[in-house]
mmCIF file of C-alpha atoms and ligand atoms in Angstrom:
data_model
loop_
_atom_site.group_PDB
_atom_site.id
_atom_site.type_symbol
_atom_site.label_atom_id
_atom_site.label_comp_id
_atom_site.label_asym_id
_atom_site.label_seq_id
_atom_site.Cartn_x
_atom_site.Cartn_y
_atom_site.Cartn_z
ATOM 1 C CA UNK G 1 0.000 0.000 0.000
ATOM 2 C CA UNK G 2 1.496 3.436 -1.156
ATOM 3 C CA UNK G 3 1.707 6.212 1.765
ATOM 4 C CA UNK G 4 1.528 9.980 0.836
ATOM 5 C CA UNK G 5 5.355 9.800 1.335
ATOM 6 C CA UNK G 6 6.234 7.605 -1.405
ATOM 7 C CA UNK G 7 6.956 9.482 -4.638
ATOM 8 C CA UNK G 8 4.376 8.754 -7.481
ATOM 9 C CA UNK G 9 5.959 8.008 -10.933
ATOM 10 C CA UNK G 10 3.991 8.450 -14.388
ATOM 11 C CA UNK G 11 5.291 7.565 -18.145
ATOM 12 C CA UNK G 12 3.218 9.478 -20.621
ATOM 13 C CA UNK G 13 3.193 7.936 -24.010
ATOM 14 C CA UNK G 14 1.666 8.616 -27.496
ATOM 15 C CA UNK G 15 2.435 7.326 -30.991
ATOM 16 C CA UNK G 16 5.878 9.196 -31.840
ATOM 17 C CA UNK G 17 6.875 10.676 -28.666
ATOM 18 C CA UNK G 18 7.703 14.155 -29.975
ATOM 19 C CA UNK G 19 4.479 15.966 -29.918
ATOM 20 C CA UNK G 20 1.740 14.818 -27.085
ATOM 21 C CA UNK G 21 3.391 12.921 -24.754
ATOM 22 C CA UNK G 22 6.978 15.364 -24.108
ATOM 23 C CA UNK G 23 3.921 17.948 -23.781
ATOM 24 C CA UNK G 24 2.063 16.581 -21.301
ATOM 25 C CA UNK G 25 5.455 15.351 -19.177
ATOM 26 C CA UNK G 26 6.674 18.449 -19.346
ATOM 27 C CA UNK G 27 3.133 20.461 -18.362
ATOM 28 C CA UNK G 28 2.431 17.483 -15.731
ATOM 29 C CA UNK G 29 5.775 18.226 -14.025
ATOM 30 C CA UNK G 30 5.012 22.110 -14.128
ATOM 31 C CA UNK G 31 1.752 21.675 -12.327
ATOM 32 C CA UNK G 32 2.595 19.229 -10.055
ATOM 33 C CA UNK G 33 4.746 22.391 -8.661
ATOM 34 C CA UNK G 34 1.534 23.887 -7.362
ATOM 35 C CA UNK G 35 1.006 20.159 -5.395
ATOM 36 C CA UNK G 36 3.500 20.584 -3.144
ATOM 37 C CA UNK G 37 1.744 17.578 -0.840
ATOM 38 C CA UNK G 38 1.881 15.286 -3.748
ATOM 39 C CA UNK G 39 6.078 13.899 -3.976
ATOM 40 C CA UNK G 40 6.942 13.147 -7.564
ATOM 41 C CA UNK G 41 9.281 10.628 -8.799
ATOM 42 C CA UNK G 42 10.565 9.551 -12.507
ATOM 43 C CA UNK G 43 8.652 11.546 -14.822
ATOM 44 C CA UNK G 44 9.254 10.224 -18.307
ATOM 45 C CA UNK G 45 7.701 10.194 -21.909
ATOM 46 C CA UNK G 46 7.736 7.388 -24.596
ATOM 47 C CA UNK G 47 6.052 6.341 -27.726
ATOM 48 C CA UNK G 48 4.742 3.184 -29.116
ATOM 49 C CA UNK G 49 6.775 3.656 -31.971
ATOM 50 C CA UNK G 50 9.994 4.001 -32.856
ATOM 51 C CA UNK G 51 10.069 6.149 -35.891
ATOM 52 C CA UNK G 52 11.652 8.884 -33.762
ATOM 53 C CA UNK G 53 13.606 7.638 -31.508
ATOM 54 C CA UNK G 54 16.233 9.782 -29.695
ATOM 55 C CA UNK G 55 14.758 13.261 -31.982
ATOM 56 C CA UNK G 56 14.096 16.323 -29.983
ATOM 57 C CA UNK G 57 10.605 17.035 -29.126
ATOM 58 C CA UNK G 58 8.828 18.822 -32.607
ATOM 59 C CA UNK G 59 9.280 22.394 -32.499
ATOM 60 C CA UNK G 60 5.738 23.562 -32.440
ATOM 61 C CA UNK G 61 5.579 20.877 -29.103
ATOM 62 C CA UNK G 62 8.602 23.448 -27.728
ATOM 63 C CA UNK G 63 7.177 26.509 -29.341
ATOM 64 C CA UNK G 64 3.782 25.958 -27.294
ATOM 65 C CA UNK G 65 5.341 25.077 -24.550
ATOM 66 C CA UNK G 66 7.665 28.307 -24.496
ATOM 67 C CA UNK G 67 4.491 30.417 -24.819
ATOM 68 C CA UNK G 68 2.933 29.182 -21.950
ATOM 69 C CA UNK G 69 6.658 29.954 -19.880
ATOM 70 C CA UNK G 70 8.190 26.098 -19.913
ATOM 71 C CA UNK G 71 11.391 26.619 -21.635
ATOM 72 C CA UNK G 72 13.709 24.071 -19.379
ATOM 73 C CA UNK G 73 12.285 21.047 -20.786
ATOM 74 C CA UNK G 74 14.896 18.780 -22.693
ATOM 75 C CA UNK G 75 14.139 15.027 -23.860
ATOM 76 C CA UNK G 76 15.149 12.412 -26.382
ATOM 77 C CA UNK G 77 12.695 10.508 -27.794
ATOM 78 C CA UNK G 78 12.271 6.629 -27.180
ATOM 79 C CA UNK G 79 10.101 3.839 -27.577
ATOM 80 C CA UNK G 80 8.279 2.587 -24.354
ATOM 81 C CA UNK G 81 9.925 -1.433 -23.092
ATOM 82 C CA UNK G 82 8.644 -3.926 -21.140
ATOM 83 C CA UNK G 83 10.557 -3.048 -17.897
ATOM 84 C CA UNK G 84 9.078 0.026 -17.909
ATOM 85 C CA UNK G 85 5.405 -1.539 -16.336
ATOM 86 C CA UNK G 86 8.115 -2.138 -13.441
ATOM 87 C CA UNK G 87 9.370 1.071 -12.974
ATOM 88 C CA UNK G 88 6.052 3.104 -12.936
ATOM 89 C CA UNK G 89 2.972 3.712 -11.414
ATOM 90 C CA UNK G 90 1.137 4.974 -13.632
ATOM 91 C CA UNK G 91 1.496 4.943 -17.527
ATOM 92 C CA UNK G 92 -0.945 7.037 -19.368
ATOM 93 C CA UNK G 93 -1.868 7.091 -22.698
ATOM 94 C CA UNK G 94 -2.907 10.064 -24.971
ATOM 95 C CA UNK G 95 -5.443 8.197 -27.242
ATOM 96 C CA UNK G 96 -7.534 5.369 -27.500
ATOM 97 C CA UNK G 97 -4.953 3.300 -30.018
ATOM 98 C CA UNK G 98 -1.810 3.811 -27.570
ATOM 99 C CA UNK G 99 -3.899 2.452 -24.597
ATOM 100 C CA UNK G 100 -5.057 -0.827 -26.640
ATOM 101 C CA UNK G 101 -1.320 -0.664 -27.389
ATOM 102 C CA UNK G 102 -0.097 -0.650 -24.026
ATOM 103 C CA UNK G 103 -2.761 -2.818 -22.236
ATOM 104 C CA UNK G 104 -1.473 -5.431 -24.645
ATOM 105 C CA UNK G 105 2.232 -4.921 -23.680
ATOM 106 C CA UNK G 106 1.444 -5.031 -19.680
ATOM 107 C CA UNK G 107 -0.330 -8.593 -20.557
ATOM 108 C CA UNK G 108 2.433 -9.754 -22.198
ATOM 109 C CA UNK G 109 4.523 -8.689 -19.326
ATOM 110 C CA UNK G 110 3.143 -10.937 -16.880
ATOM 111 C CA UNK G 111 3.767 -9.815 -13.878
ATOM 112 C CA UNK G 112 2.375 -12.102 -10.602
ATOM 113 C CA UNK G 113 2.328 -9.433 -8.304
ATOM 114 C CA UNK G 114 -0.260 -6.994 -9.210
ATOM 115 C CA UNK G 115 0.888 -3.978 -7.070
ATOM 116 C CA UNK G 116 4.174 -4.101 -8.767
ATOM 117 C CA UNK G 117 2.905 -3.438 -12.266
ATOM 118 C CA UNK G 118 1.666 0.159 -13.619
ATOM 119 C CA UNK G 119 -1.914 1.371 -13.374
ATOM 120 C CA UNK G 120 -2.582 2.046 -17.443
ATOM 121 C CA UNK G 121 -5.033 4.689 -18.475
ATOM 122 C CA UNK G 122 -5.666 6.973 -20.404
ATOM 123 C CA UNK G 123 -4.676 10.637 -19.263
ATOM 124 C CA UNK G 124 -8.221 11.408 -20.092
ATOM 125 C CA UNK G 125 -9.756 9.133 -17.765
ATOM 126 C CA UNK G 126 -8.570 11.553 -14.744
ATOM 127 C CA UNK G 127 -11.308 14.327 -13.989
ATOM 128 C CA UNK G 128 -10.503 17.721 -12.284
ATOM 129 C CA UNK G 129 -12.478 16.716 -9.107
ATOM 130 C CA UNK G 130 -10.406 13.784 -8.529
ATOM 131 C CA UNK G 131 -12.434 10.970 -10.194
ATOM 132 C CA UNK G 132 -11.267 8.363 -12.574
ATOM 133 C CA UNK G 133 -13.495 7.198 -15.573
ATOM 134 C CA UNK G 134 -15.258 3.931 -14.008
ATOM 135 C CA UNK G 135 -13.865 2.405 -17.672
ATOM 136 C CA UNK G 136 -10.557 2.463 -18.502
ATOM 137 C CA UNK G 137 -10.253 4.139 -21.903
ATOM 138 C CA UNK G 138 -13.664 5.723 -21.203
ATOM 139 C CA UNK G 139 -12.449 9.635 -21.483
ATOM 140 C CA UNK G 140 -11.497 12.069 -23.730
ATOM 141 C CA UNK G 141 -8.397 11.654 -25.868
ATOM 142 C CA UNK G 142 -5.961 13.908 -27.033
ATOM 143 C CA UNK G 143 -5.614 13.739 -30.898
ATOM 144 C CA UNK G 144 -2.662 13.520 -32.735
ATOM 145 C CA UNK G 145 -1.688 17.281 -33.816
ATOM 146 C CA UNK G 146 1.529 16.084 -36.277
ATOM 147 C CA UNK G 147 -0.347 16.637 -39.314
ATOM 148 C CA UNK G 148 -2.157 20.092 -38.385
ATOM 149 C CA UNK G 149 -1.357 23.458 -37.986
ATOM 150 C CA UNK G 150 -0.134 24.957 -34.265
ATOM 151 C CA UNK G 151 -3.514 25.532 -32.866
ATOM 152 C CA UNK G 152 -3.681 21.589 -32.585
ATOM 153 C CA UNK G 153 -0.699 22.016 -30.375
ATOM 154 C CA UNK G 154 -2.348 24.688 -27.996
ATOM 155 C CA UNK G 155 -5.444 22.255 -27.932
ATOM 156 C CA UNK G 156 -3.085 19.694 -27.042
ATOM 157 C CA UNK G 157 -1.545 21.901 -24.152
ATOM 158 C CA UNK G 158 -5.153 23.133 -22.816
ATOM 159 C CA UNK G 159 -5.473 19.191 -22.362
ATOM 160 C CA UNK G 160 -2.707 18.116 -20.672
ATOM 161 C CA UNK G 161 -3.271 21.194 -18.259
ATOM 162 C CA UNK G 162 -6.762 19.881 -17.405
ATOM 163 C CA UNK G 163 -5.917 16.342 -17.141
ATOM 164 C CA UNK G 164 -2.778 16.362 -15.230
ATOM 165 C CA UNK G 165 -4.735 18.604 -12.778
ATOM 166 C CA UNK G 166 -6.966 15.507 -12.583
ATOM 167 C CA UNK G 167 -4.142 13.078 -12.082
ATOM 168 C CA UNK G 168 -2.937 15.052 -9.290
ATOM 169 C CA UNK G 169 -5.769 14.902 -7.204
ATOM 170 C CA UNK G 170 -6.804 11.577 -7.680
ATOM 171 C CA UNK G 171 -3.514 10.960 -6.665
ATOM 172 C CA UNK G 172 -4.302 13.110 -3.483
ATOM 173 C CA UNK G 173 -7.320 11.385 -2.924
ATOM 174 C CA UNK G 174 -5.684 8.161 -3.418
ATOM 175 C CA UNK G 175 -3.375 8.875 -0.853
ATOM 176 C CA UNK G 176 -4.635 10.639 1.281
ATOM 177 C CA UNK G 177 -8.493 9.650 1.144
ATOM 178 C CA UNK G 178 -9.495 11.515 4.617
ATOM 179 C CA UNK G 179 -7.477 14.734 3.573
HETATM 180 P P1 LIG X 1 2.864 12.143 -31.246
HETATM 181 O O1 LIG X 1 2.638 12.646 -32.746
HETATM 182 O O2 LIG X 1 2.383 10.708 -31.207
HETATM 183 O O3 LIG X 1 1.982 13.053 -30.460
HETATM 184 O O4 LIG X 1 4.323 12.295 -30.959
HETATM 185 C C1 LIG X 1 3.138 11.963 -33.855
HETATM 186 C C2 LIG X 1 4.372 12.295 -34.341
HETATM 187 C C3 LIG X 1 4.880 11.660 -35.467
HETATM 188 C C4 LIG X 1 4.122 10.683 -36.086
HETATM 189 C C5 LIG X 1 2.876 10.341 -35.584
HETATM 190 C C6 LIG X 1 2.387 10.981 -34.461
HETATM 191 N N1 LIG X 1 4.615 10.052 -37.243
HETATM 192 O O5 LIG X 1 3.905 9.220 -37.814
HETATM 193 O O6 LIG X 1 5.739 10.327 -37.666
#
């Protein structure tokens, strides 16, 4: 059972790791500044591909992300791995594909001790007040803005504000249920 002390760890993935997923790590890790009760641990990105692995993030992913005041965030991109349902506690996925994706990698993991593998989701599934969608997949996604113009990118960062809001206090509630 996890205490309020123990540091939570999330992966955020999409398809290509350079435009959602670096996003939403990098906003997550921002906002989880203003939880100062909540202790964070490994906050990583990957994708389920691995057309781009070890680019940059795209630059309208670092534009955005500059207009909003972010401008320390670095990564390389990579292509999520087994041991990674190991290492995290929760691994969140941007769209409905990615989760399918990733609920079939955690099955082929097989892991015998539950609380040792990663709660999967979709970021989506976390509401502002706290909740989680009762069905896992059941919320909103965040589409794929590679092919689009920047305003997909702003949508995408008006998302990840809102839902890793909602991660962090289900994560409070989680821990901390009488609080
Ligand atoms: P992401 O966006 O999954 O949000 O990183 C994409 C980036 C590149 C490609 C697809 C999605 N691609 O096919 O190259």
């Amino acid at each position: 059972m996890k205490s309020t002390q123990d540091p939570v760890s999330v992966l955020f993935v999409c398809l290509g790791n350079i435009c959602r997923s670096p996003m939403a790590e990098a906003v997550f890790k921002r906002v989880s500044e203003s939880h100062p009760n909540v202790r964070i641990g490994q906050l990583d990105s990957a994708g389920t591909g691995a057309y781009h692995s070890n680019e940059p993030p795209d630059e309208r992913t670092m534009s955005t992300l500059r207009s909003h005041g972010i401008t320390d965030y670095n990564h390389a991109a990579r292509q999520i791995e087994k041991e990674d349902f190991h290492k995290f506690d929760y691994i969140v996925a941007m769209d409905k594909p990615v989760l399918r994706s990733l609920l079939r990698l955690r099955d082929s993991v097989g892991a015998t001790d539950s609380s040792k593998i990663a709660d999967v989701r979709l970021f989506g599934d976390f509401n502002l007040d706290g909740t989680v969608n009762p069905r896992v997949g059941g919320g909103e996604e965040v589409p794929d803005p590679y092919y689009g113009g920047i305003k997909g990118f702003e949508k995408v960062y008006e998302q990840v504000m809102r839902f890793s809001e909602g991660l962090l206090a289900h994560i409070e509630k989680k821990r901390n249920p009488d609080g």
